[in-house]
PDB file of C-alpha atoms in Angstrom:
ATOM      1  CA  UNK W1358       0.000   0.000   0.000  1.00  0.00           C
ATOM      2  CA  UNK W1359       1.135   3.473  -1.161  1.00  0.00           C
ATOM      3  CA  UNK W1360       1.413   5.590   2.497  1.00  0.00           C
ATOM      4  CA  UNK W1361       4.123   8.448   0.388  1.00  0.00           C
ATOM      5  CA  UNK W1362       3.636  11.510   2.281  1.00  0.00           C
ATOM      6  CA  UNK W1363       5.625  14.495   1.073  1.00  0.00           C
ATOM      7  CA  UNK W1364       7.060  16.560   3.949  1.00  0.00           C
ATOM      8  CA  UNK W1365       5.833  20.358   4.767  1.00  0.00           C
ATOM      9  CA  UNK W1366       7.802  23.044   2.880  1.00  0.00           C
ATOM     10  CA  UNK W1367       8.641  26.297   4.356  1.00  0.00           C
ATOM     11  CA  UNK W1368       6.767  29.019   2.794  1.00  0.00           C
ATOM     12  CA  UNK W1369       4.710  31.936   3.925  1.00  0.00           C
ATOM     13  CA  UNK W1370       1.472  29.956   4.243  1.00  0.00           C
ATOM     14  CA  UNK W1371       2.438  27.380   6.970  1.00  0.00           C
ATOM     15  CA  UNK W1372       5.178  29.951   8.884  1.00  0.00           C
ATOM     16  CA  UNK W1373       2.287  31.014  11.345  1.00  0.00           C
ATOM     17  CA  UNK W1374       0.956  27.264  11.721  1.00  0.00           C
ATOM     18  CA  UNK W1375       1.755  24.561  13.999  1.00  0.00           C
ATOM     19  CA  UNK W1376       4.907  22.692  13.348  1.00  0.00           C
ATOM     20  CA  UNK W1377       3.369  18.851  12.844  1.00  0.00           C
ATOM     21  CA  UNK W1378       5.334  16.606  12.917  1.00  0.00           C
ATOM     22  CA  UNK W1379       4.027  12.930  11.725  1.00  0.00           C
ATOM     23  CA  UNK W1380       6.169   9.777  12.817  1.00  0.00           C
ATOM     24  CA  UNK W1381       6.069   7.220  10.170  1.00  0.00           C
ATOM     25  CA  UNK W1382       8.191   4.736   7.860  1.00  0.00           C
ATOM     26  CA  UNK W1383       7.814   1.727   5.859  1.00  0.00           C
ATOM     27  CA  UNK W1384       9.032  -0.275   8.595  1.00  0.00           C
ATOM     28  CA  UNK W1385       7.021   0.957  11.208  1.00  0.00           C
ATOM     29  CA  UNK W1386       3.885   0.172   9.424  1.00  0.00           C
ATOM     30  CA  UNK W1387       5.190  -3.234   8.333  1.00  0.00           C
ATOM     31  CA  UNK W1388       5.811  -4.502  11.940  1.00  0.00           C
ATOM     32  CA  UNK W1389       2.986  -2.543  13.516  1.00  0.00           C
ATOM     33  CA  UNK W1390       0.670  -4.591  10.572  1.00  0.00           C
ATOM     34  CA  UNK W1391       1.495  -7.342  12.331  1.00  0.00           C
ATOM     35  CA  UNK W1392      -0.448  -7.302  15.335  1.00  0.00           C
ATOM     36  CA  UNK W1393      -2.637 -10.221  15.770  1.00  0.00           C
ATOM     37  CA  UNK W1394      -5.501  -8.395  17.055  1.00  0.00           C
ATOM     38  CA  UNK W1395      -5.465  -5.773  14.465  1.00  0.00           C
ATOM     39  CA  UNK W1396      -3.777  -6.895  11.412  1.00  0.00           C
ATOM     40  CA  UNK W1397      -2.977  -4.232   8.491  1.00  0.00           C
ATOM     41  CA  UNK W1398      -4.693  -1.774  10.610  1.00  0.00           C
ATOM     42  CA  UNK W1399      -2.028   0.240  10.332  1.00  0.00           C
ATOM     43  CA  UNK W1400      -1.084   0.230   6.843  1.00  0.00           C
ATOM     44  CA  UNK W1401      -4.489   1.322   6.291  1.00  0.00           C
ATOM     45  CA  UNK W1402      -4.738   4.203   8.500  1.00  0.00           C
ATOM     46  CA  UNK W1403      -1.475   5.649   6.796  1.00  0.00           C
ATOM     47  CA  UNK W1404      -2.622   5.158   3.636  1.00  0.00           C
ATOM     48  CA  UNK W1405      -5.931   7.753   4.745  1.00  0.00           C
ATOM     49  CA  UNK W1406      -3.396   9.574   6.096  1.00  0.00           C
ATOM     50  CA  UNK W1407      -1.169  10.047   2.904  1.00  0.00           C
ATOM     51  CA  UNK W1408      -4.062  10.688   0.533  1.00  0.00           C
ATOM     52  CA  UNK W1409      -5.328  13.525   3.057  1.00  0.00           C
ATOM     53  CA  UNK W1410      -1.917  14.563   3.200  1.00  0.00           C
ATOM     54  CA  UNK W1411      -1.971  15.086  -1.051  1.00  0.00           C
ATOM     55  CA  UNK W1412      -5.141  16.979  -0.860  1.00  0.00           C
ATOM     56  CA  UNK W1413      -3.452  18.995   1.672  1.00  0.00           C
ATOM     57  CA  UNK W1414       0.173  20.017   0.871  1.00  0.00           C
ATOM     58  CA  UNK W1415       2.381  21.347   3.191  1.00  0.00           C
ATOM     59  CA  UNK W1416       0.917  20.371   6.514  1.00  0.00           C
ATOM     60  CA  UNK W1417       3.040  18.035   7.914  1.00  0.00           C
ATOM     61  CA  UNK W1418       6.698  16.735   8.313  1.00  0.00           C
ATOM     62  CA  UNK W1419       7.561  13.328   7.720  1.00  0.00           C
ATOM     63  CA  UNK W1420      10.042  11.826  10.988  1.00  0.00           C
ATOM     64  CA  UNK W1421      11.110   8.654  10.613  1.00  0.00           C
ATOM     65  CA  UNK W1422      10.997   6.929  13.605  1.00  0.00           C
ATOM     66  CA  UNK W1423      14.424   5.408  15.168  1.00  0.00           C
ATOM     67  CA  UNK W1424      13.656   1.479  16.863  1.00  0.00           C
ATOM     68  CA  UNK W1425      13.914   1.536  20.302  1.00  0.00           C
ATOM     69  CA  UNK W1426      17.465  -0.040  21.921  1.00  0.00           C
ATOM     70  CA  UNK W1427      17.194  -2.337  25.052  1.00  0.00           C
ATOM     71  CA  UNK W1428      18.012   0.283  27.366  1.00  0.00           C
ATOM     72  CA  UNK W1429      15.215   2.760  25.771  1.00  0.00           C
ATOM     73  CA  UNK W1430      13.443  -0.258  26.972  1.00  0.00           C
ATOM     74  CA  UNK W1431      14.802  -0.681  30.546  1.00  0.00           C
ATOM     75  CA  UNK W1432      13.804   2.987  31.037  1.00  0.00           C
ATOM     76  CA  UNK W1433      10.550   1.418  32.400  1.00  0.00           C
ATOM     77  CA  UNK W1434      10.450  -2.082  31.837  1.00  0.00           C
ATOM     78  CA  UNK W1435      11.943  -4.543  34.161  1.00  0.00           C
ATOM     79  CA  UNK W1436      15.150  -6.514  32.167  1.00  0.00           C
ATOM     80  CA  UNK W1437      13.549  -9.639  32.467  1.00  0.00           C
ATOM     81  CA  UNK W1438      10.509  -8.515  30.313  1.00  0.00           C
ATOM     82  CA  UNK W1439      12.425  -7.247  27.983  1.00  0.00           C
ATOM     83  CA  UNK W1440      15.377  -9.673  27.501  1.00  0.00           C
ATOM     84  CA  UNK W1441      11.880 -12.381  26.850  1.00  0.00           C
ATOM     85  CA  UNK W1442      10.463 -10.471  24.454  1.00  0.00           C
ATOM     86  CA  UNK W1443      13.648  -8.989  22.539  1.00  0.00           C
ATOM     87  CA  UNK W1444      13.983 -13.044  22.123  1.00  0.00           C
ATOM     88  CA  UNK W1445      17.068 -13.395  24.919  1.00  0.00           C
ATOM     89  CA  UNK W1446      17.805 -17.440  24.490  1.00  0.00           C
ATOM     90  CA  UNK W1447      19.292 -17.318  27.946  1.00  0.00           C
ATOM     91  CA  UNK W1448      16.337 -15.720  29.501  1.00  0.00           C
ATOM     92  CA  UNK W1449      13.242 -17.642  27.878  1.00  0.00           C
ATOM     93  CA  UNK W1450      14.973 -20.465  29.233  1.00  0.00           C
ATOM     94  CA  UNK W1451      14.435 -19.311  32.623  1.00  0.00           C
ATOM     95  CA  UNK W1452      10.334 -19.552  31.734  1.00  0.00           C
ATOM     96  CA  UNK W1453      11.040 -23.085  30.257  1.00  0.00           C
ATOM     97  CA  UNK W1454      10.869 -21.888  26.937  1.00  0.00           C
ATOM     98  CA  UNK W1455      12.721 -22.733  24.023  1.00  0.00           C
ATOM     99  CA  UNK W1456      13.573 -21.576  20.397  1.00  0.00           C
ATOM    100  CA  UNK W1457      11.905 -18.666  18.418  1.00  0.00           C
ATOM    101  CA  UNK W1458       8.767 -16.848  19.780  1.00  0.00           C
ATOM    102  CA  UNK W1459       6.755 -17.733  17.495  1.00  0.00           C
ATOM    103  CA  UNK W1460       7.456 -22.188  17.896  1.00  0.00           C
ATOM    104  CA  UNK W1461       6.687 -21.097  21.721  1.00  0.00           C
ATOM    105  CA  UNK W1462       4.191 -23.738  23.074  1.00  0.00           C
ATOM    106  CA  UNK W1463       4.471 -22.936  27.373  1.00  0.00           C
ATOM    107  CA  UNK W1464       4.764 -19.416  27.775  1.00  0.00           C
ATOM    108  CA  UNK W1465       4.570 -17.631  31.018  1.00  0.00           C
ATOM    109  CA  UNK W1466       1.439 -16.068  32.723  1.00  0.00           C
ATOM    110  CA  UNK W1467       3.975 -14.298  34.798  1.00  0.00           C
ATOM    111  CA  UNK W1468       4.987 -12.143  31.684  1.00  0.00           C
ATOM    112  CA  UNK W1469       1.710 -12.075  30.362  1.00  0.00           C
ATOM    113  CA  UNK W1470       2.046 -13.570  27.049  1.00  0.00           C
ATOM    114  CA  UNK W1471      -0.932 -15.543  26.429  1.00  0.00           C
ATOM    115  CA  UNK W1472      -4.840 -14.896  25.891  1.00  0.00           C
ATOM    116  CA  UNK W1473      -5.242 -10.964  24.316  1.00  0.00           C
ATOM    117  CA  UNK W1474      -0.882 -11.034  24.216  1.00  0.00           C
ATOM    118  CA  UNK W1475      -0.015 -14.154  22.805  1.00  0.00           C
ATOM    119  CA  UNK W1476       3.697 -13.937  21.263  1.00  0.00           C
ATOM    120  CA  UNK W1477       4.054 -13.684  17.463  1.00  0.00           C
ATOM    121  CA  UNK W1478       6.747 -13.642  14.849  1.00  0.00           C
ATOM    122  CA  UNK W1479       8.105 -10.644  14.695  1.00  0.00           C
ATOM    123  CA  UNK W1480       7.787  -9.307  18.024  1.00  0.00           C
ATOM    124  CA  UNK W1481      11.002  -8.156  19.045  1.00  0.00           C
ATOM    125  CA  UNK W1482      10.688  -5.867  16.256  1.00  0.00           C
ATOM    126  CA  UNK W1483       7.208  -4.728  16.374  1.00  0.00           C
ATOM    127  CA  UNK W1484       8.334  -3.485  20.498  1.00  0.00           C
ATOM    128  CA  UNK W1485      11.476  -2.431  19.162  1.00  0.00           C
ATOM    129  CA  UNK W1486       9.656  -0.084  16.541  1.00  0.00           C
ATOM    130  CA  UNK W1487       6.171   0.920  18.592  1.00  0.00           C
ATOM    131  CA  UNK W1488       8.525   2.135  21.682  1.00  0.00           C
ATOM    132  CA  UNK W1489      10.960   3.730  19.323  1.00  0.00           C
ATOM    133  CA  UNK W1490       8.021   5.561  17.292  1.00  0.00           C
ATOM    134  CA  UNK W1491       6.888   6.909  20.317  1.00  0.00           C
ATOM    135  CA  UNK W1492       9.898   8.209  21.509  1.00  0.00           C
ATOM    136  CA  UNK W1493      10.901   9.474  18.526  1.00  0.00           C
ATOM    137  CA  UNK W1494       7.808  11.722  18.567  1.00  0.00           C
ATOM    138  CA  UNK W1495       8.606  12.741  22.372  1.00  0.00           C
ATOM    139  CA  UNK W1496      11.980  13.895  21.026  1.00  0.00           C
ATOM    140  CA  UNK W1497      10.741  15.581  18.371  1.00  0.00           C
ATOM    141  CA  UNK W1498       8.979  17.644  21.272  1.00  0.00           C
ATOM    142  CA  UNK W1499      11.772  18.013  23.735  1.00  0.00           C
ATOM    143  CA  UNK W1500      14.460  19.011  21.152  1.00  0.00           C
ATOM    144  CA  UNK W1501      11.962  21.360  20.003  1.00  0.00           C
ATOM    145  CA  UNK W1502      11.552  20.463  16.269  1.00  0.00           C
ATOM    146  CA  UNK W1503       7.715  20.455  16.341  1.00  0.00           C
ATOM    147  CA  UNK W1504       4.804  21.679  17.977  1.00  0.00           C
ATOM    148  CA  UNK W1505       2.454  18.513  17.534  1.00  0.00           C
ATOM    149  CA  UNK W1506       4.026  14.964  17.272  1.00  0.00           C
ATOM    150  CA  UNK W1507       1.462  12.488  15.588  1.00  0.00           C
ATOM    151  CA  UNK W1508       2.438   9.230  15.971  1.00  0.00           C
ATOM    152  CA  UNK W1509      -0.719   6.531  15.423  1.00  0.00           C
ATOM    153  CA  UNK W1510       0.698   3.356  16.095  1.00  0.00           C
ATOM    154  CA  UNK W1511       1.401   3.771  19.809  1.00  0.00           C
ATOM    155  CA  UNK W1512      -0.657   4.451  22.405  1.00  0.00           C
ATOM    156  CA  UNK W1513      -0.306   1.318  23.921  1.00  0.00           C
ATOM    157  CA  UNK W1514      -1.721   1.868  27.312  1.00  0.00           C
ATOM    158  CA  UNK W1515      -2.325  -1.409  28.983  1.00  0.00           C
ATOM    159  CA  UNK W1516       1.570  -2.625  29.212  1.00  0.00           C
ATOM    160  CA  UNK W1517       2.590  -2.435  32.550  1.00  0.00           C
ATOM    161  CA  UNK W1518       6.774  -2.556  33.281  1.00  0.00           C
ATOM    162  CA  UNK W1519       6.904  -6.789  33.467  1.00  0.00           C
ATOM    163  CA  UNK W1520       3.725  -7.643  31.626  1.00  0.00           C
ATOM    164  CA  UNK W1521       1.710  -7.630  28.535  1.00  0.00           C
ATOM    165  CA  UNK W1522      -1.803  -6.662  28.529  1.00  0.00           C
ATOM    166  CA  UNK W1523      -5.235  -6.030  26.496  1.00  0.00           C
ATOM    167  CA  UNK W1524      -3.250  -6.206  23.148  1.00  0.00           C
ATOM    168  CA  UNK W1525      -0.149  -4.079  24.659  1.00  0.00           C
ATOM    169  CA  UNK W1526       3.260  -5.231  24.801  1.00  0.00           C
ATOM    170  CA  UNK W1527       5.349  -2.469  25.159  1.00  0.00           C
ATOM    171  CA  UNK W1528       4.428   1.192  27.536  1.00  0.00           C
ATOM    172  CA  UNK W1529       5.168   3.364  24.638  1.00  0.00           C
ATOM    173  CA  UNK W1530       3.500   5.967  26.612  1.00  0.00           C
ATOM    174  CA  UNK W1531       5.515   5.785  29.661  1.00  0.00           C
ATOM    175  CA  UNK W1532       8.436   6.566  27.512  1.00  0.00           C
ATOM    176  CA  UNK W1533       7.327   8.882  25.769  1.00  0.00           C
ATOM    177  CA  UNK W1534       6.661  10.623  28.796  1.00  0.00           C
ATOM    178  CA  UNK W1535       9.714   9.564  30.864  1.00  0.00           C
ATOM    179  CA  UNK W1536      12.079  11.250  27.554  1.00  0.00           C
ATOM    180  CA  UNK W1537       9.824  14.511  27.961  1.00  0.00           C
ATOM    181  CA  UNK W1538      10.789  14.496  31.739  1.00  0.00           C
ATOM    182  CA  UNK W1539      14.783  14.799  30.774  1.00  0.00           C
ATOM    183  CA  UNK W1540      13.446  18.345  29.658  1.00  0.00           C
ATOM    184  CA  UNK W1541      15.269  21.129  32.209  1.00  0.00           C
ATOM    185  CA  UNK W1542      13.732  22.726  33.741  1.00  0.00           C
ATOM    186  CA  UNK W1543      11.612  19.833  33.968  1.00  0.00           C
ATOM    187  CA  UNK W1544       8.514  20.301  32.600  1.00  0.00           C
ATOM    188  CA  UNK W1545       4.937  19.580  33.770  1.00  0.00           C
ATOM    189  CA  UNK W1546       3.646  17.153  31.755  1.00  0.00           C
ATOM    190  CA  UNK W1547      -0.527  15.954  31.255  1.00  0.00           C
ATOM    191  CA  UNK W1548      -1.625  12.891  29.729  1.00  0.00           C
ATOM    192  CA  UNK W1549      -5.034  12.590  28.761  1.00  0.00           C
ATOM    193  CA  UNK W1550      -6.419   9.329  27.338  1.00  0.00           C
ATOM    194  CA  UNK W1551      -9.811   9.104  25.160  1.00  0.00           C
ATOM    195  CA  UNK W1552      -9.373   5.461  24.542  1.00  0.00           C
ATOM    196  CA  UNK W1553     -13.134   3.100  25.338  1.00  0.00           C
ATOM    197  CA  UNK W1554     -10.612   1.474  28.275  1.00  0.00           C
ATOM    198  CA  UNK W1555      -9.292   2.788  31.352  1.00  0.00           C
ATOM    199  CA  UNK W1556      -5.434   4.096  31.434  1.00  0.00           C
ATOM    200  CA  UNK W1557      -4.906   1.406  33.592  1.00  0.00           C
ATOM    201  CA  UNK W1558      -1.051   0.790  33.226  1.00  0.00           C
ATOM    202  CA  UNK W1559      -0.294   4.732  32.433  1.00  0.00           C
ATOM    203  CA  UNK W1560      -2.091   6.445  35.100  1.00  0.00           C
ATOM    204  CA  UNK W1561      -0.895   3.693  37.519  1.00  0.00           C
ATOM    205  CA  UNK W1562       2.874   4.080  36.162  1.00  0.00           C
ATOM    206  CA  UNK W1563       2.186   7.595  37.892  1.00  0.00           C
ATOM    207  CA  UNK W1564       0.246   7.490  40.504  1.00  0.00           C
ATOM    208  CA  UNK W1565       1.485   9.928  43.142  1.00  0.00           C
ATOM    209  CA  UNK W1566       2.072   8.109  47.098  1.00  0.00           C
ATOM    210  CA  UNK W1567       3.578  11.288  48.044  1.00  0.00           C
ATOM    211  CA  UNK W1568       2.173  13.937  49.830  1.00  0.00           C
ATOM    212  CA  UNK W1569       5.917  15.539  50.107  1.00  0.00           C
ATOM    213  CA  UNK W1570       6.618  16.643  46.320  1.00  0.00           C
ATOM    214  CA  UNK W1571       4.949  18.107  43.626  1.00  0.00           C
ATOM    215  CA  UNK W1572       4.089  15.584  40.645  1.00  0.00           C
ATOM    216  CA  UNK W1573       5.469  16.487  37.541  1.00  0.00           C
ATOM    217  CA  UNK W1574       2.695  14.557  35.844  1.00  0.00           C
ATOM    218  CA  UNK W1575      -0.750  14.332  35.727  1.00  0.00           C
ATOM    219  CA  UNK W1576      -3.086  11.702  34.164  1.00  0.00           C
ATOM    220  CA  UNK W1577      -6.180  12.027  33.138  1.00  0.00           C
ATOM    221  CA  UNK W1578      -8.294   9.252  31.664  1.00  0.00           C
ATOM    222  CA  UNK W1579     -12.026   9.483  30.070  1.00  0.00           C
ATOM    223  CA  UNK W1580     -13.769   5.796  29.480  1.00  0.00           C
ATOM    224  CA  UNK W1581     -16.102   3.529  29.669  1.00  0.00           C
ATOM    225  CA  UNK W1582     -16.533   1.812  33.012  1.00  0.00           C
ATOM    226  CA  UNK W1583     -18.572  -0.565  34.336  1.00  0.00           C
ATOM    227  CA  UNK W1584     -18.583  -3.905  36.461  1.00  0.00           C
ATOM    228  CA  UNK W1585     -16.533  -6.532  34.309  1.00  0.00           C
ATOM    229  CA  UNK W1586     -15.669  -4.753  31.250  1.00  0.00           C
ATOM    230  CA  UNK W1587     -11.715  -4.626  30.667  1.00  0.00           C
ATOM    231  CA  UNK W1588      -9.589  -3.026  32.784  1.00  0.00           C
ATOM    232  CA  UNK W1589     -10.667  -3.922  36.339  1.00  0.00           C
ATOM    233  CA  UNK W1590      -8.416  -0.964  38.293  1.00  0.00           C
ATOM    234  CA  UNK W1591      -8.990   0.255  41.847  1.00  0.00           C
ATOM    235  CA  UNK W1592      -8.638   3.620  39.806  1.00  0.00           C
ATOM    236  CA  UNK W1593     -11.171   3.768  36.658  1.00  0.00           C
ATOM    237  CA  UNK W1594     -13.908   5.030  38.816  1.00  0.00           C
ATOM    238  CA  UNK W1595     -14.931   8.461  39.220  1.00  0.00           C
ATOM    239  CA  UNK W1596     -11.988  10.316  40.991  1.00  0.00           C
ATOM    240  CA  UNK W1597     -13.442  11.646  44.752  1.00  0.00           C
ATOM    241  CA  UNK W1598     -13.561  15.027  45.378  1.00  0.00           C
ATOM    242  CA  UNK W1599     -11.181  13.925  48.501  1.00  0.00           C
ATOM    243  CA  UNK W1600      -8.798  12.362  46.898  1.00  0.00           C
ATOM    244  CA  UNK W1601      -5.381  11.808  48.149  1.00  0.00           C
ATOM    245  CA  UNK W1602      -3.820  11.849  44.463  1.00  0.00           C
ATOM    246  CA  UNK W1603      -5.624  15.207  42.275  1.00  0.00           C
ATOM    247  CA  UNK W1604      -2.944  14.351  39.939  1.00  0.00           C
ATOM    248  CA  UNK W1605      -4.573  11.032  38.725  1.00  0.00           C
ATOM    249  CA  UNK W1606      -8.078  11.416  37.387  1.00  0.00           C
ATOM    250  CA  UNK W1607     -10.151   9.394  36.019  1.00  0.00           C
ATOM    251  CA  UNK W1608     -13.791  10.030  34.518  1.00  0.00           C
ATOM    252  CA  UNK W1609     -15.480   7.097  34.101  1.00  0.00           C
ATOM    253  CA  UNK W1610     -18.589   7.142  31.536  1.00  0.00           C
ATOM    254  CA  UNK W1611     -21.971   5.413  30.717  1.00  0.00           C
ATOM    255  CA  UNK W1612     -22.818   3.896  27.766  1.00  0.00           C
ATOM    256  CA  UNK W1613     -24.359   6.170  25.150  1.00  0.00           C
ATOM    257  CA  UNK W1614     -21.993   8.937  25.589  1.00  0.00           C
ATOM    258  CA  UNK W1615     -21.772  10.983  22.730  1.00  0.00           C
ATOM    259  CA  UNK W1616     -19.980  14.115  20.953  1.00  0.00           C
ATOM    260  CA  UNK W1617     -22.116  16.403  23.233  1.00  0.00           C
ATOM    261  CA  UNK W1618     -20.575  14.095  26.859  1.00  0.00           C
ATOM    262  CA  UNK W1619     -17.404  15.120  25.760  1.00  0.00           C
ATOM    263  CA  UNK W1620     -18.659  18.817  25.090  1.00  0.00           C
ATOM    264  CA  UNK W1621     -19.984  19.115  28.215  1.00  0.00           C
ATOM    265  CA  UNK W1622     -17.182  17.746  30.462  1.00  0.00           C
ATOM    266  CA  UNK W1623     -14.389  19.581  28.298  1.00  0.00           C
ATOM    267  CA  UNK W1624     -14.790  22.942  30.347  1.00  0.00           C
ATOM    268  CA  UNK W1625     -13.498  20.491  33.193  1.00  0.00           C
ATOM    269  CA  UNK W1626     -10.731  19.376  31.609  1.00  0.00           C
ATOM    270  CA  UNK W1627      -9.925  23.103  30.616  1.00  0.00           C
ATOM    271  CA  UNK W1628      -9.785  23.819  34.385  1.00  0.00           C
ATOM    272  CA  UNK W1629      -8.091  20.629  35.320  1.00  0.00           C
ATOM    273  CA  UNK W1630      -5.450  22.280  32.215  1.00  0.00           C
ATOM    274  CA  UNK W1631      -5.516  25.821  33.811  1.00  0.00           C
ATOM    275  CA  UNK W1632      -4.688  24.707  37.478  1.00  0.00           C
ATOM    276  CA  UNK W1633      -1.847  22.161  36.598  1.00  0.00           C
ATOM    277  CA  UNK W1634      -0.515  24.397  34.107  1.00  0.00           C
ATOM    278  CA  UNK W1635       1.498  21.762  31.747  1.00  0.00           C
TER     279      UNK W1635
END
């Protein structure tokens, strides 16, 4: 599939826009293709993207993303997590395992990789690549080289730092945000999720048990919650008034909500925006 997108050119029309920035190569949408759940999803979404992008000249500029290394990794995930699924010989024996991913008949619970997350070939890359597309984006941000940092293929918020989960294998999103944090001063930084599920493994990443310092992130997380549906979290009800923790929030939402939900609990979020001041 054709997903050519030309990047913006400097000129007098776009000097006064944005700076976009929109993280995408060849290989990224190969391995991110991949996923079992949601096979050539990707390739198709960039290939909407690119033929909005020729209707519409000048908008964007092309990054293309760098794969994330092992230690990008171990910014947030625990080694043996990622020396499994990088496809570490030495460490899937620990779990029992043997040869490629993708022969893998006894895998784990401990690391998650079964059910929704069952390995695949071509994993190592796909983390490798999702992590390092995020990232990439972040940078993009913290050097400074953009305004707005698209990147569609992560976003995967349900990886938690030793486990896969809900279709997630890697916390793109904690990275990101942990390479915006290297900012100095360092910034504030505010994460808001519009995804049907609960932020589960994000917000929890940063969930403040301090009462000494001032967070340096907030999360905030609008879904759909109700008893059994996907993820069950001590934290995807309705924040109280109360709480211990204003810098985790979470705004749980009925079924049927619609464009004019969003309108009308948007003047919240502005406030939530105004107070934190990111």
């Amino acid at each position: 599939m054709d997903t050519t997108m030309e990047n913006a050119s400097p000129d007098d029309s776009t000097s006064t826009r944005n700076r976009v920035a929109y993280v995408v190569s060849e290989d990224l949408v190969k391995v991110a293709s991949l996923l079992p759940s949601n096979r050539f999803r990707s390739a198709l979404v960039h290939q909407l993207v690119a033929a909005f992008a020729r209707e519409r000249p000048g908008w964007i500029r092309i990054i293309r993303p760098t794969a994330a290394t092992a230690k990008d990794l171990l910014m947030y995930h625990d080694t043996e997590y990622v020396d499994f699924v990088l496809g570490n010989a030495t460490q899937a024996s620990r779990f029992g395992v043997q040869g490629d991913l993708q022969d893998t008949r006894s895998i784990s619970a401990e690391l998650g990789l079964e059910d929704d997350c069952p390995p695949f070939k071509g994993l190592p890359a796909y983390v490798r690549m999702i992590a390092g597309a995020s990232m990439t984006a972040a940078r993009s941000l913290r050097d400074n080289e953009s305004d707005v940092a698209i990147c569609w293929d992560g976003g995967r918020h349900h990886a938690r730092k030793s486990r896969a989960s809900g279709f997630c294998y890697v916390a793109d999103c904690v990275l990101a945000i942990l390479v915006l944090k290297k900012i100095n001063p360092r910034p504030k930084i505010m994460y808001i999720d519009l995804d049907l599920h609960f932020s589960d493994a994000v917000s929890e990443a940063f969930v403040s048990t301090s009462t000494s310092t001032q967070p340096t992130v907030l999360t905030l997380s609008i879904h759909h919650a109700t008893r059994g549906f996907f993820p069950a979290s001590e934290l995807s009800g309705l924040t109280p008034t109360d709480t211990a923790d204003p810098f985790t929030i979470s705004i749980p939402l009925e079924r049927g909500a619609s464009a004019k939900t969003y309108a009308h609990i948007w003047e919240s979020m502005e406030e939530v925006k105004t107070a934190f001041n990111p």
